[in-house]
Structure formats: C-alpha cells, structure tokens
CSV table of C-alpha atoms and ligand atoms in Angstrom, one decimal:
chain,number,residue,atom,x,y,z
A,1,MET,CA,-3.5,-3.8,15.8
A,2,ARG,CA,-0.2,-5.4,16.6
A,3,ARG,CA,-1.4,-6.3,20.1
A,4,ALA,CA,-4.6,-7.7,18.8
A,5,LEU,CA,-2.6,-9.9,16.5
A,6,GLY,CA,-0.4,-11.0,19.2
A,7,VAL,CA,2.7,-10.3,17.3
A,8,GLU,CA,5.7,-9.7,19.9
A,9,PHE,CA,7.5,-6.3,20.0
A,10,GLU,CA,11.1,-7.7,20.2
A,11,GLY,CA,13.7,-5.5,21.6
A,12,PHE,CA,14.4,-3.5,24.5
A,13,THR,CA,13.5,-0.1,26.3
A,14,TRP,CA,16.2,2.2,27.2
A,15,PRO,CA,16.5,3.1,30.8
A,16,GLU,CA,16.7,6.7,30.4
A,17,ARG,CA,13.9,8.9,29.2
A,18,PHE,CA,14.2,11.8,26.8
A,19,LEU,CA,13.2,15.3,27.7
A,20,VAL,CA,12.2,17.8,24.8
A,21,VAL,CA,12.2,21.4,25.8
A,22,SER,CA,10.8,23.8,23.3
A,23,THR,CA,11.7,27.5,23.4
A,24,PRO,CA,11.5,30.6,21.0
A,25,PHE,CA,15.0,31.6,22.2
A,26,ASP,CA,17.4,32.4,19.2
A,27,PHE,CA,20.1,29.9,19.3
A,28,PHE,CA,21.4,31.1,16.0
A,29,ALA,CA,22.3,34.4,17.3
A,30,VAL,CA,24.5,33.1,20.0
A,31,ILE,CA,26.0,29.8,18.6
A,32,PRO,CA,28.2,30.4,15.5
A,33,HIS,CA,27.8,28.1,12.6
A,34,LEU,CA,25.0,26.6,14.3
A,35,ALA,CA,23.1,24.0,12.0
A,36,SER,CA,19.4,23.4,12.3
A,37,VAL,CA,20.0,19.9,13.3
A,38,SER,CA,22.8,19.7,15.7
A,39,TYR,CA,23.9,16.9,17.9
A,40,VAL,CA,26.2,17.9,20.7
A,41,THR,CA,28.4,15.1,22.3
A,42,ASP,CA,29.3,15.5,26.1
A,43,PRO,CA,30.4,13.0,28.8
A,44,GLU,CA,28.1,14.5,31.5
A,45,ARG,CA,25.0,15.2,29.3
A,46,TRP,CA,24.6,15.3,25.5
A,47,HIS,CA,21.9,17.3,23.9
A,48,PHE,CA,20.3,17.6,20.5
A,49,LEU,CA,19.2,21.0,18.8
A,50,LEU,CA,16.5,21.0,16.2
A,51,ARG,CA,15.0,24.0,14.7
A,52,ILE,CA,11.3,24.1,13.8
A,53,PRO,CA,9.3,26.7,12.8
A,54,ASP,CA,9.3,29.6,15.4
A,55,LEU,CA,11.0,27.3,18.1
A,56,TRP,CA,13.9,25.3,19.0
A,57,ARG,CA,13.4,22.0,20.4
A,58,VAL,CA,16.2,20.7,22.8
A,59,MET,CA,16.5,17.2,23.8
A,60,PHE,CA,18.3,15.8,26.8
A,61,PRO,CA,18.6,12.4,28.3
A,62,ILE,CA,16.8,11.9,31.8
A,63,PRO,CA,18.4,9.4,34.2
A,64,PRO,CA,16.4,6.6,35.4
A,65,GLU,CA,16.6,7.9,39.2
A,66,VAL,CA,14.8,11.2,38.3
A,67,PRO,CA,11.0,10.8,38.7
A,68,ASP,CA,8.9,12.0,35.7
A,69,ALA,CA,7.2,14.7,38.0
A,70,VAL,CA,10.6,16.3,38.7
A,71,ALA,CA,12.0,16.0,35.2
A,72,LEU,CA,8.6,17.8,33.9
A,73,GLU,CA,9.2,20.7,36.5
A,74,HIS,CA,9.9,24.2,35.0
A,75,ALA,CA,13.0,24.6,37.4
A,76,TYR,CA,14.5,21.1,35.7
A,77,ALA,CA,13.9,22.3,32.1
A,78,GLN,CA,15.5,25.6,32.9
A,79,ALA,CA,18.6,23.9,34.5
A,80,ALA,CA,19.1,21.6,31.5
A,81,LEU,CA,18.7,24.7,29.2
A,82,ALA,CA,21.3,26.7,31.3
A,83,SER,CA,23.8,24.0,30.1
A,84,VAL,CA,23.5,24.5,26.6
A,85,VAL,CA,25.1,28.0,26.2
A,86,PRO,CA,27.6,29.1,29.2
A,87,GLY,CA,26.0,32.2,30.7
A,88,ILE,CA,22.5,32.1,29.3
A,89,THR,CA,19.6,31.2,31.8
A,90,ASN,CA,16.2,32.1,32.3
A,91,TYR,CA,14.8,30.9,29.0
A,92,GLN,CA,11.2,31.4,27.7
A,93,ILE,CA,9.8,27.7,27.5
A,94,ALA,CA,6.7,26.9,25.0
A,95,HIS,CA,6.3,23.3,26.1
A,96,THR,CA,8.2,20.3,27.5
A,97,THR,CA,7.6,16.5,26.7
A,98,LEU,CA,9.0,13.6,28.4
A,99,TYR,CA,9.1,9.9,26.7
A,100,ARG,CA,10.3,6.7,26.9
A,101,VAL,CA,12.6,5.4,24.3
A,102,HIS,CA,12.8,2.0,22.6
A,103,GLN,CA,14.4,-0.2,20.0
A,104,ARG,CA,11.8,-2.6,18.9
A,105,VAL,CA,10.7,-4.5,15.9
A,106,ALA,CA,7.8,-6.6,15.4
A,107,LYS,CA,8.2,-10.4,14.9
A,108,THR,CA,6.5,-10.2,11.8
A,109,TYR,CA,4.9,-7.5,9.6
A,110,ARG,CA,2.2,-9.6,8.1
A,111,VAL,CA,-0.3,-11.8,9.6
A,112,GLY,CA,-2.6,-12.9,6.7
A,113,ARG,CA,-4.5,-10.0,5.2
A,114,MET,CA,-3.0,-7.6,8.2
A,115,LEU,CA,0.1,-5.8,7.6
A,116,LEU,CA,2.1,-3.7,9.9
A,117,ALA,CA,3.8,-0.5,8.9
A,118,GLY,CA,5.6,2.4,10.4
A,119,ASP,CA,5.9,2.9,14.3
A,120,ALA,CA,3.4,-0.1,14.7
A,121,ALA,CA,6.0,-2.2,13.1
A,122,HIS,CA,9.4,-0.5,14.4
A,123,ILE,CA,10.4,2.0,16.8
A,124,ASN,CA,13.8,3.4,17.5
A,125,ASN,CA,15.5,6.1,19.3
A,126,PRO,CA,15.2,9.6,17.5
A,127,LEU,CA,18.8,10.3,16.9
A,128,GLY,CA,19.5,10.3,13.3
A,129,GLY,CA,16.0,11.0,12.4
A,130,MET,CA,14.9,7.4,11.1
A,131,GLY,CA,11.6,6.6,12.6
A,132,MET,CA,9.2,8.5,10.2
A,133,ASN,CA,11.5,7.9,7.1
A,134,GLY,CA,11.5,4.2,7.8
A,135,GLY,CA,7.6,4.2,8.0
A,136,ILE,CA,7.6,6.0,4.6
A,137,HIS,CA,9.9,3.3,3.2
A,138,ASP,CA,7.7,0.6,4.3
A,139,ALA,CA,4.9,2.4,2.4
A,140,VAL,CA,6.7,2.7,-0.7
A,141,ASN,CA,7.8,-1.0,-0.7
A,142,LEU,CA,4.2,-2.1,0.3
A,143,THR,CA,1.8,-0.1,-1.8
A,144,ASP,CA,2.9,-1.4,-5.3
A,145,ARG,CA,2.8,-5.0,-4.2
A,146,LEU,CA,-0.5,-4.6,-2.2
A,147,ALA,CA,-2.1,-3.0,-5.6
A,148,ARG,CA,-1.0,-5.9,-7.7
A,149,VAL,CA,-2.3,-8.5,-5.1
A,150,ILE,CA,-5.6,-6.7,-5.1
A,151,ALA,CA,-5.8,-6.6,-8.7
A,152,GLY,CA,-5.2,-10.3,-9.1
A,153,GLU,CA,-1.7,-9.7,-11.0
A,154,ALA,CA,0.4,-11.1,-8.1
A,155,HIS,CA,0.0,-14.0,-5.5
A,156,ALA,CA,-0.7,-13.1,-1.9
A,157,ASP,CA,2.8,-14.5,-1.2
A,158,GLU,CA,4.1,-11.4,-2.7
A,159,LEU,CA,3.3,-9.6,0.5
A,160,ASP,CA,5.8,-12.0,2.5
A,161,ARG,CA,8.3,-10.1,0.5
A,162,TYR,CA,7.4,-6.9,2.1
A,163,ASP,CA,7.7,-8.4,5.5
A,164,ARG,CA,11.0,-10.1,4.6
A,165,GLN,CA,12.6,-6.9,3.0
A,166,ARG,CA,11.6,-4.2,5.3
A,167,ARG,CA,11.8,-6.1,8.5
A,168,LEU,CA,15.5,-7.3,7.9
A,169,VAL,CA,16.3,-3.9,6.6
A,170,THR,CA,14.9,-2.2,9.7
A,171,LEU,CA,17.0,-4.6,11.7
A,172,GLU,CA,20.3,-4.3,9.9
A,173,TYR,CA,20.1,-0.7,9.2
A,174,VAL,CA,17.7,1.4,11.4
A,175,GLN,CA,18.2,-0.2,14.7
A,176,THR,CA,22.0,-0.7,14.3
A,177,GLN,CA,22.4,3.0,13.1
A,178,SER,CA,20.3,4.6,15.8
A,179,ILE,CA,21.7,2.5,18.7
A,180,ARG,CA,25.2,3.5,17.3
A,181,ASN,CA,24.1,7.3,16.9
A,182,LYS,CA,23.0,7.2,20.6
A,183,GLN,CA,26.1,5.5,21.9
A,184,ASN,CA,28.5,8.0,20.0
A,185,LEU,CA,26.6,11.0,21.5
A,186,GLU,CA,26.8,9.7,25.2
A,187,ALA,CA,30.4,8.2,25.0
A,188,ARG,CA,31.9,9.1,28.5
A,189,GLU,CA,35.5,7.6,28.1
A,190,ASP,CA,38.1,9.6,26.4
A,191,LYS,CA,39.2,6.6,24.3
A,192,GLU,CA,35.7,6.1,23.1
A,193,ARG,CA,35.3,10.0,22.3
A,194,ASP,CA,38.4,10.0,20.4
A,195,ARG,CA,37.5,6.8,18.4
A,196,PHE,CA,34.3,8.6,17.3
A,197,ARG,CA,36.1,11.8,16.4
A,198,ASP,CA,38.7,10.0,14.6
A,199,GLU,CA,36.4,7.9,12.5
A,200,LEU,CA,34.4,10.9,11.3
A,201,ARG,CA,37.8,12.7,10.4
A,202,ARG,CA,38.7,9.6,8.4
A,203,ILE,CA,35.6,9.6,6.7
A,204,ALA,CA,35.5,13.3,6.1
A,205,ALA,CA,38.9,13.2,4.6
A,206,ASP,CA,38.0,10.6,1.7
A,207,PRO,CA,35.3,11.6,-0.8
A,208,GLY,CA,34.6,7.8,-1.3
A,209,LEU,CA,34.0,7.1,2.3
A,210,THR,CA,32.0,10.2,2.7
A,211,ARG,CA,29.5,9.3,0.0
A,212,ASP,CA,29.1,5.7,1.6
A,213,TYR,CA,28.6,7.2,4.9
A,214,LEU,CA,25.9,9.6,3.7
A,215,LEU,CA,24.2,7.0,1.8
A,216,ARG,CA,24.1,4.9,4.9
A,217,VAL,CA,22.8,7.4,7.3
A,218,SER,CA,20.3,8.9,4.9
A,219,MET,CA,18.9,5.5,4.6
A,220,ILE,CA,19.2,5.4,0.9
A,221,ALA,CA,21.6,2.5,1.1
A,222,SER,CA,19.0,0.6,3.1
A,223,LEU,CA,16.4,1.1,-0.1
A,224,LYS,CA,19.0,-0.4,-2.3
A,225,ARG,CA,19.6,-3.5,0.1
A,226,ALA,CA,15.9,-4.3,0.5
A,227,PRO,CA,15.5,-6.2,-2.8
A,228,GLU,CA,18.6,-8.1,-2.1
A,229,LEU,CA,16.8,-9.8,0.9
A,230,GLY,CA,14.3,-11.8,-1.3
B,301,FAD,C1,10.9,13.6,19.6
B,301,FAD,C2,10.5,12.7,18.4
B,301,FAD,C3,11.6,13.2,17.3
B,301,FAD,C4,11.5,12.4,16.3
B,301,FAD,N1,12.2,12.9,15.0
B,301,FAD,C5,12.1,12.3,13.8
B,301,FAD,C6,12.8,12.8,12.8
B,301,FAD,O1,13.8,13.8,12.8
B,301,FAD,N2,12.9,12.0,11.7
B,301,FAD,C7,12.0,10.9,11.7
B,301,FAD,O2,12.0,10.2,10.4
B,301,FAD,N3,11.4,10.6,12.5
B,301,FAD,C8,11.3,11.2,13.8
B,301,FAD,N4,10.6,10.6,14.8
B,301,FAD,C9,9.7,9.5,14.8
B,301,FAD,C10,8.2,9.9,13.9
B,301,FAD,O3,7.8,10.7,14.7
B,301,FAD,C11,7.4,8.6,13.9
B,301,FAD,O4,8.4,7.6,13.3
B,301,FAD,C12,6.3,8.7,12.9
B,301,FAD,O5,5.6,9.6,13.5
B,301,FAD,C13,5.5,7.4,13.1
B,301,FAD,O6,4.4,7.5,12.1
B,301,FAD,P1,3.1,6.6,12.1
B,301,FAD,O7,2.3,7.1,11.2
B,301,FAD,O8,3.7,5.2,11.7
B,301,FAD,O9,2.6,6.4,13.7
B,301,FAD,P2,2.0,7.7,14.3
B,301,FAD,O10,2.6,9.2,14.0
B,301,FAD,O11,2.2,7.3,15.8
B,301,FAD,O12,0.6,7.8,14.0
B,301,FAD,C14,-0.4,6.6,14.3
B,301,FAD,C15,-1.8,7.3,14.3
B,301,FAD,O13,-2.8,6.2,14.4
B,301,FAD,C16,-3.8,6.7,15.5
B,301,FAD,N5,-4.2,5.4,16.0
B,301,FAD,C17,-3.9,4.8,17.2
B,301,FAD,N6,-4.6,3.9,17.3
B,301,FAD,C18,-5.8,4.0,16.7
B,301,FAD,C19,-7.0,3.4,16.5
B,301,FAD,N7,-7.4,2.4,17.1
B,301,FAD,N8,-7.9,4.0,15.7
B,301,FAD,C20,-7.8,5.0,14.9
B,301,FAD,N9,-6.5,5.6,15.0
B,301,FAD,C21,-5.5,5.1,15.8
B,301,FAD,C22,-2.8,7.6,16.4
B,301,FAD,O14,-3.8,8.5,16.9
B,301,FAD,C23,-2.1,8.3,15.4
B,301,FAD,O15,-2.5,9.7,15.0
B,301,FAD,C24,10.6,11.4,16.0
B,301,FAD,C25,9.8,10.9,17.2
B,301,FAD,C26,10.0,11.7,18.2
B,301,FAD,C27,9.2,11.3,19.5
C-alpha cells in the first residue's frame, strides 16, 4: 500500500543483519537470576535472550562481511550459541532466521482515504520490543477518530491529527529509543560502556528517575505526549 501510494519510507538500514537462533535448551538451569527477556552487552558481540513457549530465541548481530548462506549454516549458529554460556556447546537448534534491520518512518501516514499503521508506517530494530507496541498505539489513536469521521461526527481533517501525533511520536520516541538501545548494547569503548552502566545505576538509585525511565521505555510516556502534538 505504501509503495503503491508513492509514500517515501525515510530512514536507514543497519549494515549488520540479525540472526535469531531458537533452541529448546533450558538457559534458566545454567544462568542464575536470568530474566525471560535479557539483553547482554559485549564489546565483541552482544546477544539477546528471549523466552517463548517451549524455546529460547537468541539473537546475534551478523557483520556485513559474512554472507547470508554462511550465517544460516548450522555450524555458524552453533558457534554463536557457544559464546552464550562458557563450556556449553552442541545445542539442539529448532530453527534460525536471518533478517535485515531498518529504522524507517513513512513520510506521511495519510493520503486521502488511505491510512498507514503498524510496520507499513514505521519499522525499527527489535531491541526494546517497540515495533508491535507502536502499531497497537497507532490503532488505538486512529480507530476512534475514524469511527467519528465515518459517522459524520467529525471532519476528515481529524485524520491528519492521527498522522501528526503518531508519526511525530514514532520519530521522537520509538526511533530514538530503539537506536539508543542498540548503541548501548554494542558499545565497544570502555568509556561508553561505563557511561551506560553509570547512567543505569544513577536511574536505579532514584525512584523518581526510575519511574520516568520506565514510563519512557514502556512507551507509556509517548501515549501522553501524542495529544500535545496537535
Ligand atoms: C525478531 C523480531 C522480534 C520482535 N520483537 C518484538 C517485541 O518484542 N515487541 C514488539 O512490540 N515488536 C516486536 N517485533 C516487531 C513486530 O513483530 C512487528 O512490529 C509487528 O508484527 C508488525 O505488525 P503489523 O500487523 O503492522 O505487520 P505484519 O505483522 O507484517 O502483518 C502484515 C500482514 O499483512 C500481510 N500482507 C502484506 N501484504 C498484503 C497484501 N497485499 N494483501 C493481503 N495481506 C498482505 C502480511 O502477510 C502480514 O500477515 C519484533 C520483530 C522481529 C522481526
């Protein structure tokens, strides 16, 4: 739809791809205090562990020089998994997926009677879990307005407010935060890594800052921000 409308998808594509390897291995049994969603920073190669029913999904960045066919080989996934817990190798692998990662936002979410929402309107890296959530926020923002326009209770211009509010919030919050999440995970310099840790410690030590931080990363703050955008 977006392409057919000729709406530009502004932004960029990261040079690395992400490899997701799914395994039934029980990481809870070998990593103390592991959370179901865990981000592991590492100057060599960060990874991300996500518990889903019956499996763990482990995500790794794949450098641009590694061809797709190599990254999708069983041996490559095994080697990547071997870096997660020292001494544990030879995992059972349920499946692997390799995909490109983008940060893009449509130039407009409305062209006449056509409205864009969800991934058609915006895509971001998955660190922080904001993609689907952002799409749901689009739907919540749009549906009530659309119903009122269809019922003749509001002018069609009301739909421009959907475009303004959701597009600007996506740029301000989702794109900024998901890019920051990725940069924090992959930080290579000691100075940068210390800065991230110190910032988290400072936030954790102050209940007010912790509340603000959680409101921001859970995207609740962005829901409050949207109506201020017109
Ligand atoms: C590895 C990974 C992890 C993620 N983790 C999270 C997370 O933790 N939290 C989060 O919020 N988000 C996450 N996301 C993002 C999330 O998956 C997407 O943002 C969400 O699925 C987008 O939903 P959507 O309905 O907009 O688009 P889609 O899920 O892409 O649905 C679009 C549908 O339209 C269909 N379609 C396309 N063209 C046509 C056509 N011409 N006619 C009919 N049907 C058509 C497609 O087949 C598809 O079923 C993650 C994504 C990835 C890749």
